[in-house]
Tab-separated table of C-alpha atoms in Angstrom:
chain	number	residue	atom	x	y	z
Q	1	UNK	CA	61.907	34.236	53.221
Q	2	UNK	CA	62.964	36.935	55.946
Q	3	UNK	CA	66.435	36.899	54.762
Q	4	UNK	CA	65.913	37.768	51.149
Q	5	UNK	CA	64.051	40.495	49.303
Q	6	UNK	CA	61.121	38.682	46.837
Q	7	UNK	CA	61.668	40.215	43.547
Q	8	UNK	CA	57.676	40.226	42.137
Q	9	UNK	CA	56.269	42.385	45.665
Q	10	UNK	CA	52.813	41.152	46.664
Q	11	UNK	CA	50.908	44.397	44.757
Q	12	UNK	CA	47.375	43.431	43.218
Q	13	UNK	CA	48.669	43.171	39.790
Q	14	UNK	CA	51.296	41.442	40.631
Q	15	UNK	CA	48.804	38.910	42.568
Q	16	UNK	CA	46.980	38.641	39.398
Q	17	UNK	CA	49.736	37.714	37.343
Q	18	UNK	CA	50.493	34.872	40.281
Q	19	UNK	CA	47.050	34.184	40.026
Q	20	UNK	CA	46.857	33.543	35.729
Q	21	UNK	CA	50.048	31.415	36.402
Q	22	UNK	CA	48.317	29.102	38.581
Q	23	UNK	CA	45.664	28.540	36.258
Q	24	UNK	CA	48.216	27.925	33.577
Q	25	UNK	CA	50.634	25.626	35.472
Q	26	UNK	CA	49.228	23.909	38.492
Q	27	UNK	CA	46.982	20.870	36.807
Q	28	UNK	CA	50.735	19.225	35.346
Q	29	UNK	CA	52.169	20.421	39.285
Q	30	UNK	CA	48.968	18.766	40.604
Q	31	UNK	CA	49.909	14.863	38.451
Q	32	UNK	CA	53.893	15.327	39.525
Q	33	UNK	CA	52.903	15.631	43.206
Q	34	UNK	CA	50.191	13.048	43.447
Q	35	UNK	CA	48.545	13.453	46.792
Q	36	UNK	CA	46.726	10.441	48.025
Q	37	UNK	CA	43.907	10.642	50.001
Q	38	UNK	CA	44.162	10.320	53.740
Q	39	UNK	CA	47.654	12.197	53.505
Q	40	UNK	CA	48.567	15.287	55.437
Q	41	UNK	CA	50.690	17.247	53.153
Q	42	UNK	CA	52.477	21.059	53.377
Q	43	UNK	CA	53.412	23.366	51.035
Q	44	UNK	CA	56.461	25.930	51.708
Q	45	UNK	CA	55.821	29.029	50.212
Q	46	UNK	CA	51.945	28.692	49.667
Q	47	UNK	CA	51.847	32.242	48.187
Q	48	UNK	CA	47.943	32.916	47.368
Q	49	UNK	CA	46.581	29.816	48.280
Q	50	UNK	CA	45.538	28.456	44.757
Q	51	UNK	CA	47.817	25.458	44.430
Q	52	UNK	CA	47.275	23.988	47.915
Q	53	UNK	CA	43.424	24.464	47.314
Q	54	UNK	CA	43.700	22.237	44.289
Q	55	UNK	CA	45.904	19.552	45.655
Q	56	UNK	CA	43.008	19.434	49.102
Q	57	UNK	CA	40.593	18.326	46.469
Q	58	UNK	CA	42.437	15.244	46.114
Q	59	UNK	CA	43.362	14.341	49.788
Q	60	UNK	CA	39.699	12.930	50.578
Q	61	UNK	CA	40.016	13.055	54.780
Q	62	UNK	CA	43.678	14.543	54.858
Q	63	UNK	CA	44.538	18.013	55.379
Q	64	UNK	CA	46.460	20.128	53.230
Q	65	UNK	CA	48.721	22.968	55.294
Q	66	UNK	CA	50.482	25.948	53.893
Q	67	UNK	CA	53.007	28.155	55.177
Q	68	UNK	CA	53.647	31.552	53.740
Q	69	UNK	CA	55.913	34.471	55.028
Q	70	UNK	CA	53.354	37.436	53.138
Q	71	UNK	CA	50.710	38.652	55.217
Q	72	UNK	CA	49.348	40.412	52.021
Q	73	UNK	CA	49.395	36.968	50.084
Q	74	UNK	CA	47.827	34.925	53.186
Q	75	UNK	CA	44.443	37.569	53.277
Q	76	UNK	CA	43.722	36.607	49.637
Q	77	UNK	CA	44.056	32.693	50.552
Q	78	UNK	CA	41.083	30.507	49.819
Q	79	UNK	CA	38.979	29.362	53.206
Q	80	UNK	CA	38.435	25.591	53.090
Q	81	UNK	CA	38.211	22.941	55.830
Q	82	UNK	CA	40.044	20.843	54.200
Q	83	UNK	CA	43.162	23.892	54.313
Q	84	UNK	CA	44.539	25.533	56.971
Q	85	UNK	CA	47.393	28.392	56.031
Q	86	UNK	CA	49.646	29.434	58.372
Q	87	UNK	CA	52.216	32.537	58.455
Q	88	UNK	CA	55.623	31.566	59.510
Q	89	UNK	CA	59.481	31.254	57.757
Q	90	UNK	CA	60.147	28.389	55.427
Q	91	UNK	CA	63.588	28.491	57.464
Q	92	UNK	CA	62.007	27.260	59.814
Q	93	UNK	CA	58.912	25.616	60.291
Q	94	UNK	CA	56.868	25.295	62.993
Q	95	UNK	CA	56.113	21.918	63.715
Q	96	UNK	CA	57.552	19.030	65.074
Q	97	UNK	CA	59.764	16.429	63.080
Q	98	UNK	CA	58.165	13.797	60.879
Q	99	UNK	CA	54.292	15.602	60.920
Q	100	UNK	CA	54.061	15.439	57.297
Q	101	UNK	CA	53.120	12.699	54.679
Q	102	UNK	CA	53.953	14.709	51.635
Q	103	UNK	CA	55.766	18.334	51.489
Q	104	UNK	CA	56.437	19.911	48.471
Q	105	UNK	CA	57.260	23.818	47.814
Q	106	UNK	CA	57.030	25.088	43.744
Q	107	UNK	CA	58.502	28.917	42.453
Q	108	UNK	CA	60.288	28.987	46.621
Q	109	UNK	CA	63.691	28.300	46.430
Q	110	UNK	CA	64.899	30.969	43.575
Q	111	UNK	CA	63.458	33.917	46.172
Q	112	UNK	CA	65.337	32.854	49.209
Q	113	UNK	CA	69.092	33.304	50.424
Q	114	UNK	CA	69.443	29.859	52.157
Q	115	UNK	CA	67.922	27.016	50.276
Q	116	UNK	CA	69.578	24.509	51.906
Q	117	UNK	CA	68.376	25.525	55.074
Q	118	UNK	CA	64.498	25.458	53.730
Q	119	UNK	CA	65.220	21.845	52.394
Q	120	UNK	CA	66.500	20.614	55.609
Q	121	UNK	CA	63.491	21.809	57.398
Q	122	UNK	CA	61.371	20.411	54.650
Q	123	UNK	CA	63.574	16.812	55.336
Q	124	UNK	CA	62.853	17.462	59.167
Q	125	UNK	CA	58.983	17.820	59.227
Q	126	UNK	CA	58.007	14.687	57.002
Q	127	UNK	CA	57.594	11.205	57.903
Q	128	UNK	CA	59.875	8.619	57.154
Q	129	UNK	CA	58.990	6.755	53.724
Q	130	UNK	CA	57.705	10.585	53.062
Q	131	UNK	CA	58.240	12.226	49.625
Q	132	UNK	CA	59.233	15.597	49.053
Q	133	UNK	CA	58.437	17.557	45.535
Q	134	UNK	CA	59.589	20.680	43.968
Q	135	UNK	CA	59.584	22.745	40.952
Q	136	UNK	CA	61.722	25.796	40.147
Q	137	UNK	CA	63.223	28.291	37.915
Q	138	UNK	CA	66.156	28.276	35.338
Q	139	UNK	CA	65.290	31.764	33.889
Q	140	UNK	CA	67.620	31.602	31.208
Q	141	UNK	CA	66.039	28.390	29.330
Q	142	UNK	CA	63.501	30.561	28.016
Q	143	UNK	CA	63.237	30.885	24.402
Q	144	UNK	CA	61.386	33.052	21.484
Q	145	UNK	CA	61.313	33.334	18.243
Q	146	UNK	CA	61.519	34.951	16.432
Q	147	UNK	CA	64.138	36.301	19.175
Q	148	UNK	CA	63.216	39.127	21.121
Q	149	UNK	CA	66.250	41.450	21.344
Q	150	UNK	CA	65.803	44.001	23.636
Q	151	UNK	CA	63.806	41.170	26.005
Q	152	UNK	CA	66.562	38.798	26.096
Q	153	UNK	CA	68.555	41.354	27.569
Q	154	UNK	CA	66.413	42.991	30.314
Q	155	UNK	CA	65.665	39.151	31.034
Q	156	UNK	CA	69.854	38.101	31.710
Q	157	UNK	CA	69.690	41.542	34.040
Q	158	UNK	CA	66.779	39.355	36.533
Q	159	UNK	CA	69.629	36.913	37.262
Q	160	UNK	CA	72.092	39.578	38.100
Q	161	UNK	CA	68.965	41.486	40.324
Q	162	UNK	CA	67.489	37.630	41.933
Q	163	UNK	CA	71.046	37.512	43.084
Q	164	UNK	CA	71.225	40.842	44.773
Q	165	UNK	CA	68.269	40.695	46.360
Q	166	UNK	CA	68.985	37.542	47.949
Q	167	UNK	CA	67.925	34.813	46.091
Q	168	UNK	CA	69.410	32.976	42.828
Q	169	UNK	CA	67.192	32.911	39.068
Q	170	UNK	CA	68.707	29.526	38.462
Q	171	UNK	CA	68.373	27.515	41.363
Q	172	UNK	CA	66.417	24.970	39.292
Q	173	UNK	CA	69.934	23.784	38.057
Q	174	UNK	CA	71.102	23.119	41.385
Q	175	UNK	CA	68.437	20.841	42.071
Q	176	UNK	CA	70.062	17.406	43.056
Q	177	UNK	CA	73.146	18.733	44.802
Q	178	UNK	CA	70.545	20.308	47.007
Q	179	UNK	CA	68.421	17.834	47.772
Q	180	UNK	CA	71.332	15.622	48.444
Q	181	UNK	CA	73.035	17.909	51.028
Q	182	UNK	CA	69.595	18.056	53.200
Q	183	UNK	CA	69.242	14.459	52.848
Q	184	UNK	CA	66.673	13.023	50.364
Q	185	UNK	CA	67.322	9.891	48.876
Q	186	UNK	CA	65.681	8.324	45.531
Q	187	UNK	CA	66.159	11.388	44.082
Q	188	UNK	CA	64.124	11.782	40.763
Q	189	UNK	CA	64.754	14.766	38.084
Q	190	UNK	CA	62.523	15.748	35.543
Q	191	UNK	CA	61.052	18.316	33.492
Q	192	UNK	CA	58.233	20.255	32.855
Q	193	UNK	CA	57.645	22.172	29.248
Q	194	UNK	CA	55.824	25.445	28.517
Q	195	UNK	CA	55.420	25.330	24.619
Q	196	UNK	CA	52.955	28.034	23.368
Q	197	UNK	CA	53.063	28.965	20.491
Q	198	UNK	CA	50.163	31.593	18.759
Q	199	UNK	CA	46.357	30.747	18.320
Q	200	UNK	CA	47.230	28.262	21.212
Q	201	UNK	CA	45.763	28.549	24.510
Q	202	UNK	CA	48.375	29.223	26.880
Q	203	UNK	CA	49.968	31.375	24.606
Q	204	UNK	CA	48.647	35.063	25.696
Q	205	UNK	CA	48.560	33.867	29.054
Q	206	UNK	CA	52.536	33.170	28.975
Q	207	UNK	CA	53.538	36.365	27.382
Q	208	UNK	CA	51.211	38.139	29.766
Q	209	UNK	CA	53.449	36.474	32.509
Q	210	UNK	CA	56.193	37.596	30.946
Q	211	UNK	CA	55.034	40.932	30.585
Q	212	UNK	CA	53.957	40.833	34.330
Q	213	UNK	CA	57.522	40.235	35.524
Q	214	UNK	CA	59.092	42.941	33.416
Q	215	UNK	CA	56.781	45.799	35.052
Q	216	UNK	CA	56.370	44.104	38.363
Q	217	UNK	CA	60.420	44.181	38.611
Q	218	UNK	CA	60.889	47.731	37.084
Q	219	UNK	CA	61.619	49.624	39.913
Q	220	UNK	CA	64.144	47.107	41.083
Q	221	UNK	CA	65.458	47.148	37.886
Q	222	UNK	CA	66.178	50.661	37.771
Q	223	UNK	CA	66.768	51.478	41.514
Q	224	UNK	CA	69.996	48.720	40.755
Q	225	UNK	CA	71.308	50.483	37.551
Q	226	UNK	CA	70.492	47.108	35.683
Q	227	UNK	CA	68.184	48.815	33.380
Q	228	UNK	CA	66.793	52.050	32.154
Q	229	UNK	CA	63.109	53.216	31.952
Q	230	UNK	CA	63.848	53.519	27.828
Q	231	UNK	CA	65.238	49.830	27.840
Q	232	UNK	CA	62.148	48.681	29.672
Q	233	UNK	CA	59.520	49.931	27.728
Q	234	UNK	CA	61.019	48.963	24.415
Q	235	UNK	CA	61.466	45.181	26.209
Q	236	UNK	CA	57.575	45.698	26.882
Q	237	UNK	CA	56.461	46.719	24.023
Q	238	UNK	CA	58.509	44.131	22.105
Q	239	UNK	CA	56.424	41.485	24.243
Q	240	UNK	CA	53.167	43.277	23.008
Q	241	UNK	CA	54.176	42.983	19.503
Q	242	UNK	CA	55.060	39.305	19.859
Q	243	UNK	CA	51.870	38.431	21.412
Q	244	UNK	CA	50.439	39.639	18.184
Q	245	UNK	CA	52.265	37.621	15.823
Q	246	UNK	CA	51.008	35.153	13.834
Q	247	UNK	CA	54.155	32.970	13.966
Q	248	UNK	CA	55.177	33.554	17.548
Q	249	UNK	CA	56.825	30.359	19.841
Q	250	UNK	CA	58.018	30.681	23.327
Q	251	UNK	CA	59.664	27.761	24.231
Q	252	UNK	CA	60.472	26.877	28.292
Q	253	UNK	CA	60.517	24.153	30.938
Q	254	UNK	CA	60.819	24.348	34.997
Q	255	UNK	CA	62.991	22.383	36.547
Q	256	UNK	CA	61.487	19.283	38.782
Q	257	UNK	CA	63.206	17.041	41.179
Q	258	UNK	CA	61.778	14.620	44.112
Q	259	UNK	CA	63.582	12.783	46.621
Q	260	UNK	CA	62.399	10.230	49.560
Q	261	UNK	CA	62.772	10.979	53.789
Q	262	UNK	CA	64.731	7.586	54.438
């Protein structure tokens, strides 16, 4: 991701939040990918480690390899034998064509400038008869109610900040066109929902993530002239009062798509 700015940083919080999410979202990740044992399989963008831990629990006497461009996200990685992390630029990897059984990358493509360019390397490095899986972000399909006003707002003003950092909030939209262009066939879309509503489990744990991207983004947000200290902390404490209501629904889904190496 040399080419584009990532929007969340890599601070402690912010690696706490990315750690919560994990726990919330990578078991339904984990089914859509499917690793098979024996398989050699890389993630792009293996941030903290956490989701490439859980798929090597499924590979039996594979290997599960990821790549990360963070230094600061690569010292909190798990150690396993059956993982191996390496640092390097999902624009390009380093390793030969066709070394990979099964490549996927999940929350990559919205933070970098050249996503085409990351899903031709991703074509490149697997195996004929390979599959390639990936989930991503349309940040404007999220939904409360009851609405959250001043939210809503500061949340539009991420697209307009993903793009000038680099990257784009929406990618997840884009999805087919993209894996077309770098060469995937059999190309699958899908969803995957986030409903959470209140006195359900993954409900504090969403709005927390929620919460976590509105202060880990501040700065940004007011360094750009997209938002003003007042307008974030009355978007904040919005979320805090929704997370205590009663009859509170957030409503979401990432976008999915998988395609074939022919």
């Amino acid at each position: 991701m040399s080419d584009a700015q990532y929007i969340h940083g890599t601070t402690l919080d912010e690696q706490r939040r990315l750690a919560a999410l994990n726990r919330l979202t990578n078991p339904p990740f984990v089914a859509f990918v499917n690793p098979q044992p024996g398989q050699q399989v890389l993630e792009i963008g293996s941030g903290l480690g956490l989701l490439a831990h859980d798929l090597s629990c499924l590979v039996g006497d594979g290997h599960v390899t990821g790549v990360e461009y963070s230094v600061d996200q690569l010292r909190a990685a798990p150690r396993d034998p059956r993982l191996t992390f390496v640092q390097g630029d999902a624009h390009c990897l380093p390793w030969p064509d066709e070394h990979f059984d099964l490549v996927y990358c999940r929350y990559l493509l919205e933070h970098v400038a050249r996503p085409e360019v990351v899903l031709r390397e991703a074509h490149r490095v697997l195996k004929p008869g390979g599959r390639f899986c990936t989930q991503e972000n349309d940040i404007l399909v999220s939904v409360l109610d009851p609405e959250c006003a001043a939210f809503e707002q500061l949340w539009r003003q991420f697209t307009i900040l993903q793009q000038r950092l680099g990257g784009d909030a929406r990618v997840g939209k884009r999805l087919l066109p993209l894996l077309q262009q770098a060469g995937f066939t059999s190309i699958k879309l899908s969803i995957q929902p986030e409903v959470h509503w209140s006195g359900s489990p993954g409900f504090e744990p969403w709005i927390d993530n929620l919460l976590g991207n509105v202060v880990g983004a501040a700065d940004h947000l007011v360094a750009t002239g997209l938002a003003t200290p007042p307008e974030i902390a009355a978007a904040t404490q919005e979320l805090q009062q929704f997370k205590q209501r009663p009859d509170a629904t957030a409503w979401f889904y990432w976008n999915r798509a998988e395609g074939v190496k022919r």
